[in-house]
Amino acid sequence: MSRLYDTIEPNVIDEKMLQKAVEEQGPQEELGQLAKREGIDYKDVTELQLDFRNILKIDNLWQFVNLTKLQLDNNIIEKIEALDSLVHLIWLDLSFNNIEVIEGLEALVKLQDLSLYNNRISKIENLDTLQELQVFSIGNNNLTALENVVYLRKFKNLRTLNLTGNPVCENEQYSMFIAAHLPDLVYLDFRLVDENTRELADIKYQYVIDELKQGEAQALAKLVEEQAKQKELEHHKAAYVEYLNGPFLFESMYAEDTEAVKLAYLPGMADLLETYPSSKFVLICENLFAYGLKEHEKREAEVSTFYECLQEAIQDSQQQSTKIILDFENDSQGQIRVFTQLAIADSKLVKYNEDITQLSDTLMTLEMQTVDQLEEIIKDFERNIADQVSTFIENVQGIYPFENHHHEKLLEIAITTLEKIVKSEFDEEMPDDVRLLFVDKDTIVNAVNASHDIHLLKIDNREDDIVTKANSWSSSVHKNELSRNRNRVREINQYIDHLQEELDNMERDVLG
């Protein structure tokens, strides 16, 4: 197994180690030399070798966001961690370390080649998101259960597998079992899986595999169903009507209503509660659900029109900017040709400087005009969306009268029951905690009002949620436009700075 750090000095991945590793890149020699001379943005690095460095803990790799190949083999690493930012990784070598559990690889969805050779792993697990995996080496570990290999059936692209050196390989059914359960595997333990072995394996494990396939088909069908439900739910959320196509809102009103449990013992409450959820309340919610979906379609059409107008305005601005810059560059070429004539160079340089300033003012003015135009488009859009949301909210408020009616009926039953108790005319059995509500009128009225307040709060929260989502959605449009404007101003400033730098260089050449 791997070396133990009680006999060697463990290292951490720090800035010094990373800088040195980039400078030493063999295949990227130019990149390494550039890093040595000027430093380098780690985002430009696609391959990184950190092998044979006595690394104990993986850390500080978050800057290498475009890395596709990473070597961490022949270290003393004990845990797979801190790799979440390396989402473009295709090739990962963690062989010859002290890893005991497969973990921390969930974000590496593009990974095709993974080596965990010569570690201390006893179970193949936690690889579900690595659906692109083609080569998997996990030899010389502690795998003992042949059944654990069945886990690898979910990787439809897996063609090369190395398990050699594990206790599981000593099982006399090992090769047959693997060939039967991984029918698309081409290479096992560095050898081609021959057709004879595959045919014998198919015969031997036919019934087992058939049963396994049946279970997988059922699991897949269930997954597809769940995904479809989730997709439908996301659509309902976008329309602000999630869970309104049924009794969910009503049930949520009573889930936290402790007083309602006690009040349910009042005479006549069974009939009142039966008519409340089963007919009018649920019907209102279902009508609101259908109305919300139609309103969502209208908003989607409004959004589509909005973005068409937005893109048209931006493209028009870009075309004007491009023409202005091309005209400037064509004119400036004629001026630059005469800069070498010293007699007129000075006046031309002054004129060129003025032209650059004028260009900057023109581009900035055009951008401000674009901002004003887009602002009007956005305001129109927001007004239309606000009107649609307002109309939708009015429909939501249609729930309140029915809840208020239910409250009035409940209060009427409670007062009637109190009067009977006071007159000793109430003969029905009632739990002690419910009877305590009838010590006086204030107590029972407060209990009924508390129940009502909880119901209203649930409805209020749903209304607030709709408004918050709509406002958040509209504000995101403003944020996107603000970001576009900032980027455009930055582009203009960078272009003007570039021209100014060229002018300074020409001035030095002429006067030097």
Short mmCIF file of C-alpha atoms in Angstrom, two decimals, residues 91-477:
data_model
loop_
_atom_site.label_atom_id
_atom_site.label_comp_id
_atom_site.label_asym_id
_atom_site.label_seq_id
_atom_site.Cartn_x
_atom_site.Cartn_y
_atom_site.Cartn_z
CA TRP A 91 -8.83 12.56 -16.39
CA LEU A 92 -8.06 12.10 -12.68
CA ASP A 93 -5.31 9.98 -11.13
CA LEU A 94 -5.49 9.36 -7.36
CA SER A 95 -3.57 6.09 -7.39
CA PHE A 96 -1.01 5.16 -4.73
CA ASN A 97 -2.54 7.11 -1.85
CA ASN A 98 -4.21 6.22 1.47
CA ILE A 99 -7.85 6.78 0.47
CA GLU A 100 -10.43 4.59 2.24
CA VAL A 101 -13.76 5.93 0.92
CA ILE A 102 -14.84 7.03 -2.55
CA GLU A 103 -16.41 10.46 -2.08
CA GLY A 104 -16.18 14.10 -3.17
CA LEU A 105 -16.45 13.39 -6.91
CA GLU A 106 -20.09 14.43 -7.46
CA ALA A 107 -19.28 17.63 -9.37
CA LEU A 108 -16.94 15.95 -11.87
CA VAL A 109 -19.70 15.03 -14.32
CA LYS A 110 -17.36 15.12 -17.36
CA LEU A 111 -14.87 12.64 -15.90
CA GLN A 112 -14.00 9.82 -18.30
CA ASP A 113 -10.87 8.27 -16.79
CA LEU A 114 -10.53 7.67 -13.04
CA SER A 115 -7.72 5.82 -11.28
CA LEU A 116 -7.97 4.88 -7.60
CA TYR A 117 -5.42 2.10 -7.93
CA ASN A 118 -3.49 1.06 -4.81
CA ASN A 119 -5.51 2.66 -2.02
CA ARG A 120 -7.52 1.23 0.91
CA ILE A 121 -11.01 1.28 -0.56
CA SER A 122 -13.42 -1.49 0.44
CA LYS A 123 -16.54 -0.44 -1.48
CA ILE A 124 -17.35 1.01 -4.91
CA GLU A 125 -19.84 3.84 -4.22
CA ASN A 126 -20.69 7.54 -4.62
CA LEU A 127 -19.97 7.69 -8.35
CA ASP A 128 -23.56 8.12 -9.57
CA THR A 129 -23.01 11.47 -11.32
CA LEU A 130 -20.01 10.21 -13.35
CA GLN A 131 -22.10 8.99 -16.27
CA GLU A 132 -19.32 9.75 -18.80
CA LEU A 133 -16.91 7.32 -17.10
CA GLN A 134 -15.11 5.08 -19.62
CA VAL A 135 -11.99 3.87 -17.77
CA PHE A 136 -12.01 2.92 -14.09
CA SER A 137 -8.98 1.52 -12.29
CA ILE A 138 -9.48 0.40 -8.70
CA GLY A 139 -7.02 -2.48 -8.46
CA ASN A 140 -4.95 -3.22 -5.34
CA ASN A 141 -7.62 -2.14 -2.87
CA ASN A 142 -9.75 -4.02 -0.31
CA LEU A 143 -12.80 -4.97 -2.41
CA THR A 144 -14.20 -8.28 -1.18
CA ALA A 145 -17.85 -8.41 -2.33
CA LEU A 146 -18.40 -9.58 -5.90
CA GLU A 147 -21.94 -8.18 -5.74
CA ASN A 148 -20.53 -4.66 -5.26
CA VAL A 149 -19.37 -4.70 -8.91
CA VAL A 150 -23.05 -4.75 -9.98
CA TYR A 151 -23.06 -1.04 -9.00
CA LEU A 152 -21.01 -0.35 -12.15
CA ARG A 153 -23.89 -1.42 -14.44
CA LYS A 154 -25.23 2.15 -14.30
CA PHE A 155 -22.19 3.45 -16.22
CA LYS A 156 -23.22 2.76 -19.80
CA ASN A 157 -19.96 4.15 -21.26
CA LEU A 158 -17.62 2.05 -19.11
CA ARG A 159 -15.35 -0.01 -21.35
CA THR A 160 -12.18 -0.59 -19.30
CA LEU A 161 -12.10 -1.87 -15.72
CA ASN A 162 -9.16 -2.86 -13.55
CA LEU A 163 -9.87 -4.78 -10.33
CA THR A 164 -6.68 -6.85 -10.17
CA GLY A 165 -5.10 -7.24 -6.75
CA ASN A 166 -8.38 -7.10 -4.80
CA PRO A 167 -9.56 -10.06 -2.65
CA VAL A 168 -12.66 -10.25 -4.85
CA CYS A 169 -10.50 -11.48 -7.75
CA GLU A 170 -9.83 -14.73 -5.88
CA ASN A 171 -13.47 -15.80 -6.33
CA GLU A 172 -13.56 -18.59 -8.90
CA GLN A 173 -16.65 -17.04 -10.53
CA TYR A 174 -14.95 -13.63 -10.81
CA SER A 175 -14.43 -13.38 -14.59
CA MET A 176 -17.78 -14.96 -15.45
CA PHE A 177 -19.64 -12.72 -13.00
CA ILE A 178 -18.06 -9.53 -14.36
CA ALA A 179 -18.64 -10.53 -17.99
CA ALA A 180 -22.30 -11.30 -17.30
CA HIS A 181 -23.09 -8.20 -15.24
CA LEU A 182 -21.07 -5.72 -17.35
CA PRO A 183 -21.90 -6.83 -20.91
CA ASP A 184 -20.46 -3.70 -22.57
CA LEU A 185 -17.05 -4.06 -20.91
CA VAL A 186 -14.21 -4.49 -23.42
CA TYR A 187 -11.15 -4.80 -21.16
CA LEU A 188 -10.98 -6.39 -17.71
CA ASP A 189 -7.72 -6.34 -15.77
CA PHE A 190 -5.72 -5.31 -18.87
CA ARG A 191 -7.15 -8.18 -20.95
CA LEU A 192 -9.75 -8.29 -23.69
CA VAL A 193 -13.01 -9.92 -22.57
CA ASP A 194 -13.27 -12.77 -25.09
CA GLU A 195 -16.54 -13.81 -26.70
CA ASN A 196 -16.37 -17.36 -25.32
CA THR A 197 -16.29 -16.08 -21.73
CA ARG A 198 -19.11 -13.69 -22.46
CA GLU A 199 -21.33 -16.41 -23.99
CA LEU A 200 -20.74 -18.82 -21.09
CA ALA A 201 -21.42 -16.01 -18.62
CA ASP A 202 -24.70 -15.15 -20.33
CA ILE A 203 -25.86 -18.77 -20.03
CA LYS A 204 -24.73 -19.18 -16.42
CA TYR A 205 -26.31 -15.93 -15.14
CA GLN A 206 -29.27 -15.70 -17.51
CA TYR A 207 -32.01 -15.77 -14.87
CA VAL A 208 -30.11 -13.51 -12.48
CA ILE A 209 -29.53 -10.94 -15.22
CA ASP A 210 -33.15 -11.11 -16.41
CA GLU A 211 -34.36 -10.42 -12.88
CA LEU A 212 -31.80 -7.64 -12.54
CA LYS A 213 -32.93 -6.04 -15.81
CA GLN A 214 -36.54 -6.18 -14.68
CA GLY A 215 -35.64 -4.37 -11.44
CA GLU A 216 -33.62 -1.78 -13.37
CA ALA A 217 -36.51 -1.19 -15.77
CA GLN A 218 -38.89 -0.60 -12.86
CA ALA A 219 -36.39 1.76 -11.20
CA LEU A 220 -35.95 3.63 -14.49
CA ALA A 221 -39.70 3.95 -14.97
CA LYS A 222 -40.03 5.30 -11.44
CA LEU A 223 -37.19 7.77 -12.07
CA VAL A 224 -38.78 8.98 -15.31
CA GLU A 225 -42.09 9.42 -13.50
CA GLU A 226 -40.43 11.40 -10.69
CA GLN A 227 -38.57 13.58 -13.19
CA ALA A 228 -41.79 14.26 -15.06
CA LYS A 229 -43.49 15.25 -11.79
CA GLN A 230 -40.57 17.49 -10.89
CA LYS A 231 -40.67 19.14 -14.32
CA GLU A 232 -44.40 19.68 -13.95
CA LEU A 233 -43.87 21.13 -10.46
CA GLU A 234 -41.24 23.56 -11.80
CA HIS A 235 -43.74 24.67 -14.44
CA HIS A 236 -46.37 25.21 -11.73
CA LYS A 237 -43.88 27.20 -9.64
CA ALA A 238 -43.08 29.42 -12.62
CA ALA A 239 -46.83 30.05 -12.86
CA TYR A 240 -47.04 30.65 -9.06
CA VAL A 241 -49.68 27.91 -8.69
CA GLU A 242 -47.75 25.01 -7.21
CA TYR A 243 -49.92 22.70 -5.06
CA LEU A 244 -53.10 24.64 -5.82
CA ASN A 245 -54.56 21.78 -7.88
CA GLY A 246 -55.91 19.99 -4.84
CA PRO A 247 -56.49 20.29 -1.06
CA PHE A 248 -52.83 21.09 -0.19
CA LEU A 249 -53.42 24.72 0.84
CA PHE A 250 -56.40 23.72 2.99
CA GLU A 251 -54.45 20.90 4.62
CA SER A 252 -51.48 23.21 5.31
CA MET A 253 -53.86 25.64 7.03
CA TYR A 254 -54.88 22.94 9.48
CA ALA A 255 -51.46 21.29 9.87
CA GLU A 256 -50.28 24.00 12.28
CA ASP A 257 -53.70 24.82 13.73
CA THR A 258 -53.66 23.28 17.22
CA GLU A 259 -56.94 24.95 18.18
CA ALA A 260 -58.75 23.33 15.23
CA VAL A 261 -58.04 19.89 16.69
CA LYS A 262 -59.93 20.84 19.85
CA LEU A 263 -62.70 22.69 18.03
CA ALA A 264 -63.36 19.64 15.88
CA TYR A 265 -65.16 18.07 18.88
CA LEU A 266 -67.91 20.70 18.78
CA PRO A 267 -71.34 19.50 17.62
CA GLY A 268 -71.91 20.24 13.94
CA MET A 269 -68.18 20.65 13.20
CA ALA A 270 -67.94 17.35 11.33
CA ASP A 271 -70.48 18.54 8.77
CA LEU A 272 -68.85 21.98 8.51
CA LEU A 273 -65.36 20.55 7.95
CA GLU A 274 -66.64 18.03 5.43
CA THR A 275 -68.15 20.70 3.19
CA TYR A 276 -65.21 23.11 3.61
CA PRO A 277 -62.37 21.17 1.91
CA SER A 278 -64.29 18.86 -0.35
CA SER A 279 -66.28 21.40 -2.28
CA LYS A 280 -65.93 25.17 -2.33
CA PHE A 281 -62.41 25.75 -0.99
CA VAL A 282 -60.73 23.14 -3.21
CA LEU A 283 -62.83 24.27 -6.16
CA ILE A 284 -61.59 27.86 -5.68
CA CYS A 285 -58.00 26.62 -5.54
CA GLU A 286 -58.41 24.49 -8.66
CA ASN A 287 -59.98 27.40 -10.57
CA LEU A 288 -57.11 29.59 -9.41
CA PHE A 289 -54.66 26.92 -10.58
CA ALA A 290 -56.16 26.82 -14.08
CA TYR A 291 -56.31 30.62 -14.24
CA GLY A 292 -52.67 30.88 -13.09
CA LEU A 293 -51.47 28.57 -15.86
CA LYS A 294 -53.26 30.68 -18.49
CA GLU A 295 -51.77 33.86 -17.02
CA HIS A 296 -48.34 32.23 -17.12
CA GLU A 297 -48.74 31.63 -20.87
CA LYS A 298 -49.55 35.32 -21.31
CA ARG A 299 -46.47 36.33 -19.27
CA GLU A 300 -44.29 34.01 -21.33
CA ALA A 301 -45.54 35.66 -24.52
CA GLU A 302 -44.89 39.07 -22.97
CA VAL A 303 -41.37 38.05 -22.01
CA SER A 304 -40.68 36.73 -25.50
CA THR A 305 -41.78 40.02 -27.06
CA PHE A 306 -39.75 41.97 -24.50
CA TYR A 307 -36.51 40.14 -25.25
CA GLU A 308 -37.04 40.52 -28.99
CA CYS A 309 -37.31 44.29 -28.53
CA LEU A 310 -34.36 44.26 -26.16
CA GLN A 311 -32.11 42.38 -28.58
CA GLU A 312 -33.19 44.57 -31.48
CA ALA A 313 -32.20 47.71 -29.56
CA ILE A 314 -28.86 46.23 -28.48
CA GLN A 315 -28.02 45.02 -32.00
CA ASP A 316 -28.87 48.43 -33.45
CA SER A 317 -26.54 50.06 -30.91
CA GLN A 318 -23.78 47.57 -31.67
CA GLN A 319 -24.06 48.18 -35.42
CA GLN A 320 -23.83 51.93 -34.94
CA SER A 321 -20.84 51.54 -32.62
CA THR A 322 -19.10 49.25 -35.10
CA LYS A 323 -19.59 51.76 -37.94
CA ILE A 324 -18.26 54.63 -35.81
CA ILE A 325 -15.16 52.65 -34.83
CA LEU A 326 -14.49 51.47 -38.41
CA ASP A 327 -14.82 55.06 -39.73
CA PHE A 328 -12.44 56.26 -37.06
CA GLU A 329 -9.86 53.54 -37.78
CA ASN A 330 -10.00 54.22 -41.53
CA ASP A 331 -9.51 57.94 -40.98
CA SER A 332 -6.73 57.39 -38.46
CA GLN A 333 -4.76 55.20 -40.87
CA GLY A 334 -4.26 58.21 -43.15
CA GLN A 335 -3.05 60.30 -40.24
CA ILE A 336 -0.63 57.65 -38.98
CA ARG A 337 1.11 57.46 -42.38
CA VAL A 338 2.24 61.09 -42.11
CA PHE A 339 3.40 60.89 -38.50
CA THR A 340 6.89 60.04 -39.75
CA GLN A 341 7.13 63.49 -41.31
CA LEU A 342 8.48 65.43 -38.34
CA ALA A 343 7.33 68.83 -39.56
CA ILE A 344 3.65 67.99 -39.42
CA ALA A 345 3.78 65.13 -36.90
CA ASP A 346 3.17 67.30 -33.85
CA SER A 347 -0.05 68.87 -35.12
CA LYS A 348 -1.29 65.50 -36.36
CA LEU A 349 -0.69 63.93 -32.97
CA VAL A 350 -2.72 66.67 -31.33
CA LYS A 351 -5.52 66.17 -33.88
CA TYR A 352 -5.42 62.38 -33.37
CA ASN A 353 -5.67 62.86 -29.61
CA GLU A 354 -8.71 65.09 -30.09
CA ASP A 355 -10.26 62.48 -32.40
CA ILE A 356 -9.82 59.79 -29.73
CA THR A 357 -11.54 62.01 -27.18
CA GLN A 358 -14.36 62.70 -29.65
CA LEU A 359 -14.68 58.96 -30.35
CA SER A 360 -14.96 58.23 -26.63
CA ASP A 361 -17.68 60.87 -26.21
CA THR A 362 -19.60 59.57 -29.24
CA LEU A 363 -19.52 55.93 -28.07
CA MET A 364 -20.52 56.87 -24.52
CA THR A 365 -23.38 59.05 -25.82
CA LEU A 366 -24.61 56.20 -27.98
CA GLU A 367 -24.49 53.87 -24.98
CA MET A 368 -26.49 56.34 -22.86
CA GLN A 369 -29.09 56.57 -25.64
CA THR A 370 -29.26 52.78 -25.68
CA VAL A 371 -29.69 52.73 -21.88
CA ASP A 372 -32.56 55.22 -22.12
CA GLN A 373 -34.22 53.22 -24.89
CA LEU A 374 -33.88 49.96 -22.97
CA GLU A 375 -35.18 51.63 -19.82
CA GLU A 376 -38.41 52.53 -21.61
CA ILE A 377 -38.74 48.98 -22.94
CA ILE A 378 -38.16 47.57 -19.45
CA LYS A 379 -40.69 49.96 -17.88
CA ASP A 380 -43.36 48.95 -20.39
CA PHE A 381 -42.58 45.31 -19.73
CA GLU A 382 -42.75 45.74 -15.95
CA ARG A 383 -46.08 47.58 -16.20
CA ASN A 384 -47.58 44.77 -18.26
CA ILE A 385 -46.25 42.10 -15.91
CA ALA A 386 -47.40 44.05 -12.83
CA ASP A 387 -50.94 44.31 -14.28
CA GLN A 388 -51.03 40.58 -14.93
CA VAL A 389 -49.73 39.74 -11.43
CA SER A 390 -52.19 42.20 -9.86
CA THR A 391 -55.08 40.50 -11.64
CA PHE A 392 -53.81 37.13 -10.49
CA ILE A 393 -53.57 38.37 -6.88
CA GLU A 394 -57.17 39.55 -7.05
CA ASN A 395 -58.16 36.01 -7.89
CA VAL A 396 -56.08 34.67 -4.98
CA GLN A 397 -57.98 37.00 -2.67
CA GLY A 398 -61.15 35.18 -3.67
CA ILE A 399 -60.20 32.61 -1.03
CA TYR A 400 -60.64 35.11 1.84
CA PRO A 401 -64.46 35.43 1.76
CA PHE A 402 -64.85 31.69 1.96
CA GLU A 403 -62.45 31.43 4.92
CA ASN A 404 -64.27 34.32 6.60
CA HIS A 405 -67.60 32.57 6.05
CA HIS A 406 -66.18 29.38 7.57
CA HIS A 407 -64.93 31.40 10.56
CA GLU A 408 -68.35 32.97 11.12
CA LYS A 409 -70.03 29.55 11.06
CA LEU A 410 -67.45 28.12 13.46
CA LEU A 411 -67.87 31.05 15.84
CA GLU A 412 -71.63 30.61 15.73
CA ILE A 413 -71.32 26.91 16.65
CA ALA A 414 -68.88 27.76 19.48
CA ILE A 415 -71.16 30.44 21.00
CA THR A 416 -74.21 28.16 20.75
CA THR A 417 -72.27 25.36 22.49
CA LEU A 418 -71.16 27.77 25.23
CA GLU A 419 -74.75 28.88 25.87
CA LYS A 420 -75.87 25.24 26.17
CA ILE A 421 -73.04 24.49 28.63
CA VAL A 422 -73.94 27.54 30.76
CA LYS A 423 -77.59 26.44 30.83
CA SER A 424 -76.53 22.84 31.58
CA GLU A 425 -78.25 21.74 28.37
CA PHE A 426 -75.09 20.20 26.82
CA ASP A 427 -75.05 16.43 27.43
CA GLU A 428 -72.41 15.28 24.90
CA GLU A 429 -69.00 13.93 25.94
CA MET A 430 -66.11 16.37 25.49
CA PRO A 431 -62.36 15.98 26.28
CA ASP A 432 -61.14 17.97 29.28
CA ASP A 433 -58.82 20.23 27.24
CA VAL A 434 -61.75 21.13 24.95
CA ARG A 435 -64.11 21.79 27.89
CA LEU A 436 -61.52 24.22 29.29
CA LEU A 437 -62.14 26.44 26.26
CA PHE A 438 -65.69 27.04 27.53
CA VAL A 439 -64.86 28.55 30.94
CA ASP A 440 -66.06 31.90 29.53
CA LYS A 441 -66.91 33.62 26.27
CA ASP A 442 -63.51 35.30 25.82
CA THR A 443 -61.64 32.01 26.00
CA ILE A 444 -63.67 30.23 23.32
CA VAL A 445 -63.78 33.32 21.07
CA ASN A 446 -59.98 33.69 21.36
CA ALA A 447 -59.54 30.03 20.41
CA VAL A 448 -61.77 30.38 17.34
CA ASN A 449 -60.00 33.63 16.33
CA ALA A 450 -56.58 32.02 16.78
CA SER A 451 -57.60 29.23 14.41
CA HIS A 452 -58.88 31.81 11.92
CA ASP A 453 -55.65 33.84 12.16
CA ILE A 454 -53.56 30.79 11.31
CA HIS A 455 -55.68 30.14 8.23
CA LEU A 456 -55.43 33.77 7.10
CA LEU A 457 -51.69 33.74 7.68
CA LYS A 458 -51.31 30.74 5.37
CA ILE A 459 -53.30 32.50 2.65
CA ASP A 460 -51.36 35.76 3.23
CA ASN A 461 -48.07 33.91 2.97
CA ARG A 462 -49.13 32.38 -0.32
CA GLU A 463 -50.12 35.80 -1.66
CA ASP A 464 -46.82 37.34 -0.45
CA ASP A 465 -44.92 34.48 -2.05
CA ILE A 466 -46.50 35.22 -5.43
CA VAL A 467 -45.70 38.94 -5.17
CA THR A 468 -42.12 38.26 -4.02
CA LYS A 469 -41.47 35.87 -6.91
CA ALA A 470 -42.90 38.29 -9.44
CA ASN A 471 -40.86 41.21 -8.07
CA SER A 472 -37.70 39.12 -7.95
CA TRP A 473 -38.24 38.01 -11.52
CA SER A 474 -38.73 41.60 -12.73
CA SER A 475 -35.70 42.88 -10.78
CA SER A 476 -33.52 40.28 -12.50
CA VAL A 477 -34.23 42.04 -15.80
#
